[in-house]
Coordinates of C-alpha atoms and ligand atoms in Angstrom, one line a residue:
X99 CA 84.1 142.4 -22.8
X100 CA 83.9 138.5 -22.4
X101 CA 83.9 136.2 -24.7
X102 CA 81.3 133.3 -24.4
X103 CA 81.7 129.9 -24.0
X104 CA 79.7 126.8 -22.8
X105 CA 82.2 125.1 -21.2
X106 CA 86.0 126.5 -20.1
X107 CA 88.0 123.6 -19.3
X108 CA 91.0 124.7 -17.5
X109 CA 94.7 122.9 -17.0
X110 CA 97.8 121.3 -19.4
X111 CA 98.0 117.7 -18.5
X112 CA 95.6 114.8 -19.2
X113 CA 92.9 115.8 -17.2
X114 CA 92.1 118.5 -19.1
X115 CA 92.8 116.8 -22.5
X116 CA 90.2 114.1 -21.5
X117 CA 87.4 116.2 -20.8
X118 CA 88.1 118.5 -23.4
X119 CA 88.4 115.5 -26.0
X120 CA 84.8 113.9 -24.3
X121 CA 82.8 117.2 -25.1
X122 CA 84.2 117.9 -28.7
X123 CA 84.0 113.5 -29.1
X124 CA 80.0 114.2 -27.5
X125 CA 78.8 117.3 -28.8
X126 CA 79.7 119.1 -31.9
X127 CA 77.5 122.3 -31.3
X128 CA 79.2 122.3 -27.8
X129 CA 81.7 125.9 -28.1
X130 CA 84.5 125.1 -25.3
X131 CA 87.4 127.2 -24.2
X132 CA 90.5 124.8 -23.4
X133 CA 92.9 126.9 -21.3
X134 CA 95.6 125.6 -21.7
X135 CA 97.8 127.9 -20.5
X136 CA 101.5 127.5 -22.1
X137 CA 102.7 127.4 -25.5
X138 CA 104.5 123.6 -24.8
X139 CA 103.9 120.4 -23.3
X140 CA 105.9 118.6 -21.4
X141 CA 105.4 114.8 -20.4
X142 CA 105.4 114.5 -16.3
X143 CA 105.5 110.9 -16.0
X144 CA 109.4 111.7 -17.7
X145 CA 109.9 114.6 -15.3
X146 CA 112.6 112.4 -13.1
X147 CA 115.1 111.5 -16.4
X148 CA 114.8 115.4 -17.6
X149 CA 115.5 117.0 -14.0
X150 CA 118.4 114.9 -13.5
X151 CA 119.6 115.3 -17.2
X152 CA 118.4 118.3 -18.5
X153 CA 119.8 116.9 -22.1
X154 CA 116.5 114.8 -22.0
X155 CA 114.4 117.7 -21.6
X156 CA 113.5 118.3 -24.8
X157 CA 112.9 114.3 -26.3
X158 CA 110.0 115.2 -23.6
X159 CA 108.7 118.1 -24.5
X160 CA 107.1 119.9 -27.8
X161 CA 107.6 123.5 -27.9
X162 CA 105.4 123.9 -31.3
X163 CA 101.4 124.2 -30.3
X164 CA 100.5 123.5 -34.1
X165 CA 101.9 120.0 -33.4
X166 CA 100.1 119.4 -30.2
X167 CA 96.8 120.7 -30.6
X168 CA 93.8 119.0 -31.8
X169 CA 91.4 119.7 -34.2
X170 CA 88.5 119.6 -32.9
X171 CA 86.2 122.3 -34.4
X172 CA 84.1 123.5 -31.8
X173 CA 86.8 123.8 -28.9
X174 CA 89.5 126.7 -29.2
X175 CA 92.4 126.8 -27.5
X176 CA 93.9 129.5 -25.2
X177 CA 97.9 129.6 -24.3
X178 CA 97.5 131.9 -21.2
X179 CA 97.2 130.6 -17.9
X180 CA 94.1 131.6 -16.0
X181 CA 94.7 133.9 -13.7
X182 CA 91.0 134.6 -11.6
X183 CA 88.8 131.8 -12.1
X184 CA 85.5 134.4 -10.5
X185 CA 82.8 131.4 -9.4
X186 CA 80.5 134.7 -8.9
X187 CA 80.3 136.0 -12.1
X188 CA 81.3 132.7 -14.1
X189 CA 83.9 134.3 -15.9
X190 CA 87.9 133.3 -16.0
X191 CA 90.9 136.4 -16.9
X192 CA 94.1 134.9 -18.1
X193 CA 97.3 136.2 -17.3
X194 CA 98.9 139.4 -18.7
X195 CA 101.8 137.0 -20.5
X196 CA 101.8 134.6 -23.6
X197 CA 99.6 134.7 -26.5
X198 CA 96.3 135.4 -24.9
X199 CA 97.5 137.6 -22.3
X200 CA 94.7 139.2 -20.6
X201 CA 91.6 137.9 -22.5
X202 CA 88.2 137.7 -20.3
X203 CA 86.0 134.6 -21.0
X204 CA 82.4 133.5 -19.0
X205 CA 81.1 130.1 -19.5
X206 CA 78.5 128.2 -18.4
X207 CA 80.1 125.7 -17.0
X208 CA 83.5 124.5 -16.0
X209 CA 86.2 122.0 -15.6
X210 CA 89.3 122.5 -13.7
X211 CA 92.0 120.1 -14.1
X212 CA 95.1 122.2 -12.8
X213 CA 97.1 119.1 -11.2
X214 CA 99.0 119.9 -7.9
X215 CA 101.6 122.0 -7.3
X216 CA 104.6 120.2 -7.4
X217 CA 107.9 122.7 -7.2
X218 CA 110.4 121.8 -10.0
X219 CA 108.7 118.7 -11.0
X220 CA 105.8 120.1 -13.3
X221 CA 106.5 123.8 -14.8
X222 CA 104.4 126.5 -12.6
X223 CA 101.3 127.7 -14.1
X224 CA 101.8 130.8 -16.9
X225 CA 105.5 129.5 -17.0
X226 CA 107.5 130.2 -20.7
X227 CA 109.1 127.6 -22.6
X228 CA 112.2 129.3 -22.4
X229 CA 111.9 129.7 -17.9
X230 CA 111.3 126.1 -17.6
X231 CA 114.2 124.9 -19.8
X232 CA 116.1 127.6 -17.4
X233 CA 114.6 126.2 -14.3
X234 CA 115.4 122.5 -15.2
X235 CA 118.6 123.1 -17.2
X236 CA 119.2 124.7 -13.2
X237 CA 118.0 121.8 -11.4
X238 CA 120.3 119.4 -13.6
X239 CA 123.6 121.3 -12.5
X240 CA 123.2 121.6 -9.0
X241 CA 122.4 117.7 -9.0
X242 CA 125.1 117.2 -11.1
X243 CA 127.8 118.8 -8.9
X244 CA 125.9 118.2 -5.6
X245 CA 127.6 116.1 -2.8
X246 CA 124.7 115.5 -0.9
X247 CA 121.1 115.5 -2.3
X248 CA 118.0 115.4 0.0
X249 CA 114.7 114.0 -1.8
X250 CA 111.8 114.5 0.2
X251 CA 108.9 112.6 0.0
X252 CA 109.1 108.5 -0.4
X253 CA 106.5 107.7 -2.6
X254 CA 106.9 106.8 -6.3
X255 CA 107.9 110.0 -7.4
X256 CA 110.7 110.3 -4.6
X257 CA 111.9 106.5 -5.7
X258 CA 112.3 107.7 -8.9
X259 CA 114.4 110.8 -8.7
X260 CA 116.7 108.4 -6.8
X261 CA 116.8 106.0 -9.2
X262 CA 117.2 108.3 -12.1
X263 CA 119.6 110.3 -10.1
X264 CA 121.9 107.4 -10.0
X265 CA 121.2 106.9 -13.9
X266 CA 122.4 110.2 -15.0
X267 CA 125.0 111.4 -12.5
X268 CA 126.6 108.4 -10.7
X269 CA 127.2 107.1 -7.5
X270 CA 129.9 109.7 -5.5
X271 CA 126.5 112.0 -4.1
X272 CA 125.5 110.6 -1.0
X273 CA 121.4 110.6 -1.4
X274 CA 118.8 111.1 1.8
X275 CA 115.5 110.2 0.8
X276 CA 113.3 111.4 3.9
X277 CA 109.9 109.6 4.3
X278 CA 107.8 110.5 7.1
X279 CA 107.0 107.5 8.1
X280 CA 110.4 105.4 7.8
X281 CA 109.0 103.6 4.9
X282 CA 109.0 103.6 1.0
X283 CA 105.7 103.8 -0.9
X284 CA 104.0 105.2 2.0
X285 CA 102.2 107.9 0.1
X286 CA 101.0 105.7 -3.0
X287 CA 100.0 103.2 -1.3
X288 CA 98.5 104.9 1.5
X289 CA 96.3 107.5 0.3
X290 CA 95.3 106.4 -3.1
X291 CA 94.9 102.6 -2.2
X292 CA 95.6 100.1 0.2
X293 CA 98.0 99.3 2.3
X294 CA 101.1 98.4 0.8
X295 CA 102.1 95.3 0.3
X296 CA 104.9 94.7 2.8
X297 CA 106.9 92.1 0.3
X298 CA 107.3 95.0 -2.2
X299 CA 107.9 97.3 0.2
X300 CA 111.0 95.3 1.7
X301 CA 112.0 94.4 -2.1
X302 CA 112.5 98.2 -2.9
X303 CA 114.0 99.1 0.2
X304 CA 116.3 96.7 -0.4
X305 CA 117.1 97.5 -4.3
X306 CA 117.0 100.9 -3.0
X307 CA 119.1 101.2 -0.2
X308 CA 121.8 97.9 -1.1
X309 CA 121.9 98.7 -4.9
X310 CA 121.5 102.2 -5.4
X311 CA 122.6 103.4 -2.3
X312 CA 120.3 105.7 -1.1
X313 CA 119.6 106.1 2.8
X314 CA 115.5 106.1 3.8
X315 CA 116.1 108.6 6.4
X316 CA 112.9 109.0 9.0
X317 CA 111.4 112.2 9.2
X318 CA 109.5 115.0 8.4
X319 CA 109.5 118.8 8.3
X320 CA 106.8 121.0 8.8
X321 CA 108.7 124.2 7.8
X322 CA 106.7 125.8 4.4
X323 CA 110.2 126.7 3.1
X324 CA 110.7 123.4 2.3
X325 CA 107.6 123.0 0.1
X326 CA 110.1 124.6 -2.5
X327 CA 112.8 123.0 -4.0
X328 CA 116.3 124.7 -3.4
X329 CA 119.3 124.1 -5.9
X330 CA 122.3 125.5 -3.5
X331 CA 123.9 124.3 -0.3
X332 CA 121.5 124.5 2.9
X333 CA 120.5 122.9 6.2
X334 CA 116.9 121.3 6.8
X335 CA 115.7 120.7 10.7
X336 CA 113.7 118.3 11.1
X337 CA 110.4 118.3 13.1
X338 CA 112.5 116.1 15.8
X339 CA 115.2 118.4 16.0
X340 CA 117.6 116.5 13.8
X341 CA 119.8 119.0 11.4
X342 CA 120.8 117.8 8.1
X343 CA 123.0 119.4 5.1
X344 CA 122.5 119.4 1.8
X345 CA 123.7 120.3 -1.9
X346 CA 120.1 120.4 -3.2
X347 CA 116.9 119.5 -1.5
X348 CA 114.0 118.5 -3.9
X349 CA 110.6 118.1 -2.3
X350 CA 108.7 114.8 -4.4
X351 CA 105.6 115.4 -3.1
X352 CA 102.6 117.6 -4.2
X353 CA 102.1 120.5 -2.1
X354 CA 98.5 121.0 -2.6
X355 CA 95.7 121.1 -5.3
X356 CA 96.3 124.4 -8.1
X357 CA 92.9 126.1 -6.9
X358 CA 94.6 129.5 -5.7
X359 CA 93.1 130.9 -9.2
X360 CA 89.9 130.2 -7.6
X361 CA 87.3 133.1 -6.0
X362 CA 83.5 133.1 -4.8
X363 CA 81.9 134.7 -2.4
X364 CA 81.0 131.4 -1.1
X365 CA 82.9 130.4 1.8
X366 CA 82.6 126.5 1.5
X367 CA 84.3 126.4 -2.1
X368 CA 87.6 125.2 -0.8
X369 CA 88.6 123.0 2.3
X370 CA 91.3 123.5 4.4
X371 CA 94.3 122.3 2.3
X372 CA 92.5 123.9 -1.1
X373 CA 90.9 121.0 -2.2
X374 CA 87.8 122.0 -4.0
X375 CA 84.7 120.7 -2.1
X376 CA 82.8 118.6 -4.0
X377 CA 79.7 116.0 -3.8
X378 CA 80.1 112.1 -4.8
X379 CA 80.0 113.6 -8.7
X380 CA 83.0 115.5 -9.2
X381 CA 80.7 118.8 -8.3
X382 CA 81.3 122.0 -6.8
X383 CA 79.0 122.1 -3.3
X384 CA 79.0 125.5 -3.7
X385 CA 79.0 126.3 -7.4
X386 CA 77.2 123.4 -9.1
X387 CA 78.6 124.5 -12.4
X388 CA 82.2 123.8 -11.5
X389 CA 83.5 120.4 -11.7
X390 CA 87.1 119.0 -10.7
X391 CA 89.5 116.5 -11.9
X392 CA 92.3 115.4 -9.3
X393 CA 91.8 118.4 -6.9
X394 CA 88.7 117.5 -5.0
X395 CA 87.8 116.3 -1.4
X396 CA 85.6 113.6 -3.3
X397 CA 88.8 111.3 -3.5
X398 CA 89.0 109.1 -7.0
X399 CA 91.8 106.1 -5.6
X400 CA 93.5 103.9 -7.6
X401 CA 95.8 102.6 -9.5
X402 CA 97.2 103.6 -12.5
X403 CA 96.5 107.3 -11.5
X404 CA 96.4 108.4 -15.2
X405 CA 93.3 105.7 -15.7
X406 CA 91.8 107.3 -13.0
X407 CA 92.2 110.8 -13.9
X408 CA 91.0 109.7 -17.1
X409 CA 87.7 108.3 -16.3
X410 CA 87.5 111.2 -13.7
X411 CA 87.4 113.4 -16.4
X412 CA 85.6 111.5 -18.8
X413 CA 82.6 112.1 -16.4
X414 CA 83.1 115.5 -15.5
X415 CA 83.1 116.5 -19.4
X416 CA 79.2 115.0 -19.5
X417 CA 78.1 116.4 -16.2
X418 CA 79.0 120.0 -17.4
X419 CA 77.0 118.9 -20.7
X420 CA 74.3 117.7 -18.5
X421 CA 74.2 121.1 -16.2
X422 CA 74.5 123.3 -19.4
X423 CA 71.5 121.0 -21.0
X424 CA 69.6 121.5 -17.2
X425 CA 69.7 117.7 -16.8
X426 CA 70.6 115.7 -13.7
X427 CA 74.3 115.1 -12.8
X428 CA 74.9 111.5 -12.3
X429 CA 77.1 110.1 -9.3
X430 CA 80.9 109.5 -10.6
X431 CA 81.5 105.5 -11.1
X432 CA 85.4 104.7 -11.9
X433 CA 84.9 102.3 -15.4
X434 CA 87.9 103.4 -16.5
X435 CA 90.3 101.3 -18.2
X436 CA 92.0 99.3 -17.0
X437 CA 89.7 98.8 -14.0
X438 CA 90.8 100.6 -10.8
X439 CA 93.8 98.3 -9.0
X440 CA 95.0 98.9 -5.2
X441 CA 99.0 98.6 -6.1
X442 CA 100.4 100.0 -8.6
X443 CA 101.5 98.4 -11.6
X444 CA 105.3 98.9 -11.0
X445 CA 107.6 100.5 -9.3
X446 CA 110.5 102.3 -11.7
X447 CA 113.6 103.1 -9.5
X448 CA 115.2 105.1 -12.7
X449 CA 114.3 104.4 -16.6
X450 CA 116.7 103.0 -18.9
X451 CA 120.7 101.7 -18.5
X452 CA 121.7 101.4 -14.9
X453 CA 117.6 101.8 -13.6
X454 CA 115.8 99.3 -12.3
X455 CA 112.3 98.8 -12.8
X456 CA 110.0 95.8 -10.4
X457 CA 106.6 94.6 -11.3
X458 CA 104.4 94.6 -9.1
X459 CA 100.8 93.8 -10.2
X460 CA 99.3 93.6 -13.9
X461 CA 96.3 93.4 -15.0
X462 CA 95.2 89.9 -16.1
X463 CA 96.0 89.6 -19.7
X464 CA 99.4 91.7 -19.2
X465 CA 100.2 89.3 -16.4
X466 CA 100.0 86.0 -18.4
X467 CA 101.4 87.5 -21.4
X468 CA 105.1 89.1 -19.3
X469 CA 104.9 85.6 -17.5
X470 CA 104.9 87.0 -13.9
X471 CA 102.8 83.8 -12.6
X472 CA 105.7 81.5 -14.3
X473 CA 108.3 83.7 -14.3
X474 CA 108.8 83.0 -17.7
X475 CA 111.3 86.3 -18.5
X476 CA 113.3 86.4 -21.6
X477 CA 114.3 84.1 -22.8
X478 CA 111.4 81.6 -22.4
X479 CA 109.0 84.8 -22.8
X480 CA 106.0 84.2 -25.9
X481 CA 108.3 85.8 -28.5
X482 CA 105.3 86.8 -30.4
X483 CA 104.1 89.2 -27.1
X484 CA 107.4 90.7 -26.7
X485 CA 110.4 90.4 -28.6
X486 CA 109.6 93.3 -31.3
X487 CA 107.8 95.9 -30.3
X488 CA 109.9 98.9 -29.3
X489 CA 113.8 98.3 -27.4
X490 CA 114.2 96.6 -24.6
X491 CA 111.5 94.6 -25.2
X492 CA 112.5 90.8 -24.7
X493 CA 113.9 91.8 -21.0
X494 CA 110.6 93.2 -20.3
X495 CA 109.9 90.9 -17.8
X496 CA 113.4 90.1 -16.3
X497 CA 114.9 86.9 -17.1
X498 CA 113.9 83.8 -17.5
X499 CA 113.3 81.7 -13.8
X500 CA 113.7 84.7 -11.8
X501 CA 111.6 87.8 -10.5
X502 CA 110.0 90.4 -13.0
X503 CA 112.3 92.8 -12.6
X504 CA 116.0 94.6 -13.1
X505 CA 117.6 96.8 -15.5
X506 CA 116.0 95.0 -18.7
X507 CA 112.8 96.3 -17.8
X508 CA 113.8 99.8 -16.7
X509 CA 115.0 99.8 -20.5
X510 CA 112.0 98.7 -21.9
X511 CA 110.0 101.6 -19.9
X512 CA 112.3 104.2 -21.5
X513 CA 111.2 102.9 -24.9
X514 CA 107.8 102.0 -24.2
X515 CA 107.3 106.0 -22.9
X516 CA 109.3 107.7 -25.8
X517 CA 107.3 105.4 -28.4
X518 CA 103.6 106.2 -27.1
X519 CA 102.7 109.4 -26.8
X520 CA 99.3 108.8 -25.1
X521 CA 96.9 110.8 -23.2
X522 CA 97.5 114.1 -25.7
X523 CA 100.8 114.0 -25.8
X524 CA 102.3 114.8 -28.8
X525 CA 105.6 116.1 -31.3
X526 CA 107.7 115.6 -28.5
X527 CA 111.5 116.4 -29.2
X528 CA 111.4 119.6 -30.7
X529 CA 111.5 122.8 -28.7
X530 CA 110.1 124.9 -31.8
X531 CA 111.3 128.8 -32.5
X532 CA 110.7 130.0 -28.7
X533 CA 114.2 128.6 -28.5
X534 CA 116.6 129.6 -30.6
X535 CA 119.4 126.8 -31.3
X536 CA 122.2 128.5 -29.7
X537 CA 120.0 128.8 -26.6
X538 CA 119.4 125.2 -26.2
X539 CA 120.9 123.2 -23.0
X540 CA 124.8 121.4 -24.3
Ligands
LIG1452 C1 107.7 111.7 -12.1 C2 106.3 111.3 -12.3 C3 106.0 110.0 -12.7 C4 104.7 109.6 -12.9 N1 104.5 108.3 -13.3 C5 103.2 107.9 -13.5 C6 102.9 106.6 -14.0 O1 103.8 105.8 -14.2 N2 101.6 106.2 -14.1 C7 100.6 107.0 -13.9 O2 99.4 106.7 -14.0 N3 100.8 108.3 -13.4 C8 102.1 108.7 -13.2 N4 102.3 110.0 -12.7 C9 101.2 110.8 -12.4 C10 100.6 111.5 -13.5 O3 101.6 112.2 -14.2 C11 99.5 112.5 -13.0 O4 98.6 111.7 -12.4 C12 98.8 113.2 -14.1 O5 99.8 114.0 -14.8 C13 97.8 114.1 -13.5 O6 97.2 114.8 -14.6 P1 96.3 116.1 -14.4 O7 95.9 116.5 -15.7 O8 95.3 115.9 -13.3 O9 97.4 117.1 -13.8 P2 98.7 117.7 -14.3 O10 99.4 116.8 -15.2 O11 99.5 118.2 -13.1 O12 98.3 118.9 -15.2 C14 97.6 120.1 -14.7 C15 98.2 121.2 -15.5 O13 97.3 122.4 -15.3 C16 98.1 123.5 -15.1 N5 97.5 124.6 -14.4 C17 97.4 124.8 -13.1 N6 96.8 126.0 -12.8 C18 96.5 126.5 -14.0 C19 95.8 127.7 -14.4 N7 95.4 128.6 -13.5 N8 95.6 127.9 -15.8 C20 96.0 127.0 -16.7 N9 96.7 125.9 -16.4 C21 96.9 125.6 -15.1 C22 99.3 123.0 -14.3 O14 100.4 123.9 -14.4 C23 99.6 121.7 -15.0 O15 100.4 121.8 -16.1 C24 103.6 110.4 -12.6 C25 103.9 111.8 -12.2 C26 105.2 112.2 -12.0 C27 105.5 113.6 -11.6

């Protein structure tokens, strides 16, 4: 037998915290079902530092739900992933594993915020605490005795596992990072914004390829084998008929929207690549119940994603309030903060000593205050903005005179992302009792 729920908010990362913090924030009486689906978080945006040292895994990661989870009295929390999200019947069954293994719950309406599939990267859906410090503790000793490592996929992600390859394990691996079109950025720039901006392009090709010595190799491969990542010795053919070898091959891309949970009899609930098809509000076409955060055709572009994401399901949170209450849905309107921006706001080619981190475009108030229009840098920076906050902090802007960017700044990032734990995230750098001491990575 079910157990009842208004709203069922589904997924582990900030999506799902957003629109699960809006309804309990916006309506007490509201009961909501948070899947959550694991019994740890983990913070993605540190995914490149852990993968290629799995010793960082756990300053990234709590493994102790009591820490984590918020108490907010009308939502309860479920550690199981979904397993059959039924659009029919309006009812989700978790997964046979993990504390709520198996439970049946029906809602009224909900919110899916299950991320992309990204192989390696972020842990698989249902996954324990004790397979993903397996699977990355994996991932950081193939890299780490891998003569030739093949990153595929040349957006920010991809630019980051090379710089933070570099970080942890050295320059004697020769590193391909393949990019469809030739070009760095590509994908961030492309899809989610503008164009990109061909000066910052250039600058971390250059850092990239002179600095960190990584070759931006041109091409692609259709083959779904390579959707995965592989951690021992192989050979990738390229769509052009080019062969290449490798140590490990990492794809750094997302493979597609996490909707396979997903059934109706409807035949217009997904498109083609599994997006969920959805009107100008965030709304199922099919089911107009079901709501999605970052895995809809309705595209939300941007830049920072995680502002996006947020505001996306900021919104999504009151239209499922609005269906349950039988109001009109309202059309979605970005007013996140800060505002939406077509670049990026930097570009980190590894976090920390020996990475490298470029601004590329702040927001107003950040600008003037890390000097980018004067190139102020340290030391002529305003002391008062910068000098004491967390480590790193009075390089944050390169030096002074010359362009914001370098190592300094790469430091500061470390800092700034072990010292706010935003969007959720919380009690990272314990494991908790899922992993006994002796178990833990050397
Ligand atoms: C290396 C890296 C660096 C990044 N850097 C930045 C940055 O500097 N700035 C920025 O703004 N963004 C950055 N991002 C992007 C940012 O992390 C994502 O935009 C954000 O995490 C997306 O949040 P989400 O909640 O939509 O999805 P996710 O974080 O992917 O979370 C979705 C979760 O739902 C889970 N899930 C899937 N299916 C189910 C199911 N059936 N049941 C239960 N749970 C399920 C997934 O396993 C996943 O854990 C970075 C990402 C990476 C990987």
């Amino acid at each position: 037998m079910a157990t009842s729920f208004d709203v069922a908010v589904v997924g582990a990362g900030l999506g799902a915290f957003h629109a699960a913090e809006e309804i309990a924030k916006k309506s007490k009486s509201t009961k909501v079902a948070f899947i959550f689906g694991y019994t740890f978080q983990e913070f993605p945006l540190a995914a490149a530092m852990y993968l290629n040292n799995p010793d960082e895994h756990e300053k990234w990661t709590c493994g102790i739900p009591e820490k984590w989870q918020q108490r907010w009295p009308n939502v309860q929390y479920f550690l199981s992933s979904a397993e059959r999200i039924d659009c029919d019947k309006k009812e989700i069954r978790l997964v046979n594993k993990g504390p709520d293994a198996g439970a049946l719950i029906s809602y009224k309406a909900v919110i899916l915020a299950t991320g992309s599939k990204s192989p390696l990267i972020s842990p698989s859906p249902g996954m324990s605490l004790s397979e993903r410090i397996a699977e990355v503790q994996a991932c950081g000793k193939a890299l780490r005795s891998a003569k030739t490592v093949i990153f595929n996929g040349s957006g920010l992600v991809g630019v980051e596992m090379c710089g933070d390859f570099r970080v942890q394990n050295g320059y004697s691996a020769r590193i391909i990072l393949l990019s469809r079109s030739g070009k760095v950025l590509d994908t961030d720039f492309g899809e989610k914004s503008q164009s990109p901006n061909p000066a910052v392009v250039q600058r971390v090709t250059d850092i990239l390829t002179r600095k960190f010595k990584v070759e931006v190799k041109h091409g692609s491969v259709s083959d779904p084998k390579f959707s995965d990542a592989i951690l021992s010795p192989g050979s990738l053919k390229l769509d052009d008929g080019e062969s290449l070898d490798f140590d490990v091959y990492i794809p750094c891309f997302p493979v597609g929207p996490n909707t396979g949970s997903l059934v109706s009899s409807k035949r217009d609930l997904l498109d083609a690549k599994g997006a969920l098809l959805t009107n100008e509000s965030l709304q199922s076409t099919s089911h107009p119940e079901v709501f999605g955060v970052g895995i809809t055709s309705t595209k939300v572009p941007g830049h920072p994603v995680s502002a996006r994401i947020t505001a996306a399901s900021q919104h999504c949170a009151l239209q499922a309030l609005a269906v349950i209450e039988g109001k009109p849905v309202q059309v979605f309107k970005d007013k996140g903060a800060p505002p939406p921006m077509a670049h990026p706001m930097n570009v980190k080619i590894g976090h920390g000593p020996g990475g490298y981190l470029i601004w590329t475009s702040l927001p107003g108030p950040a600008k003037v205050c890390c000097c980018q229009c004067c190139q102020g840098g340290f030391p002529c920076c305003p002391p008062p903005c910068c000098w004491c906050c967390v480590a790193g902090c009075s390089g944050v802007c390169g030096t002074c005179g010359g362009p914001a960017e370098g190592e300094a700044p790469a430091i500061f990032m470390k800092s700034l992302l072990q010292k706010f734990q935003i969007h959720g995230y919380k009690g990272f750098g314990e494991y908790g009792g899922e992993v006994p001491k002796q178990d833990k990575m050397t």
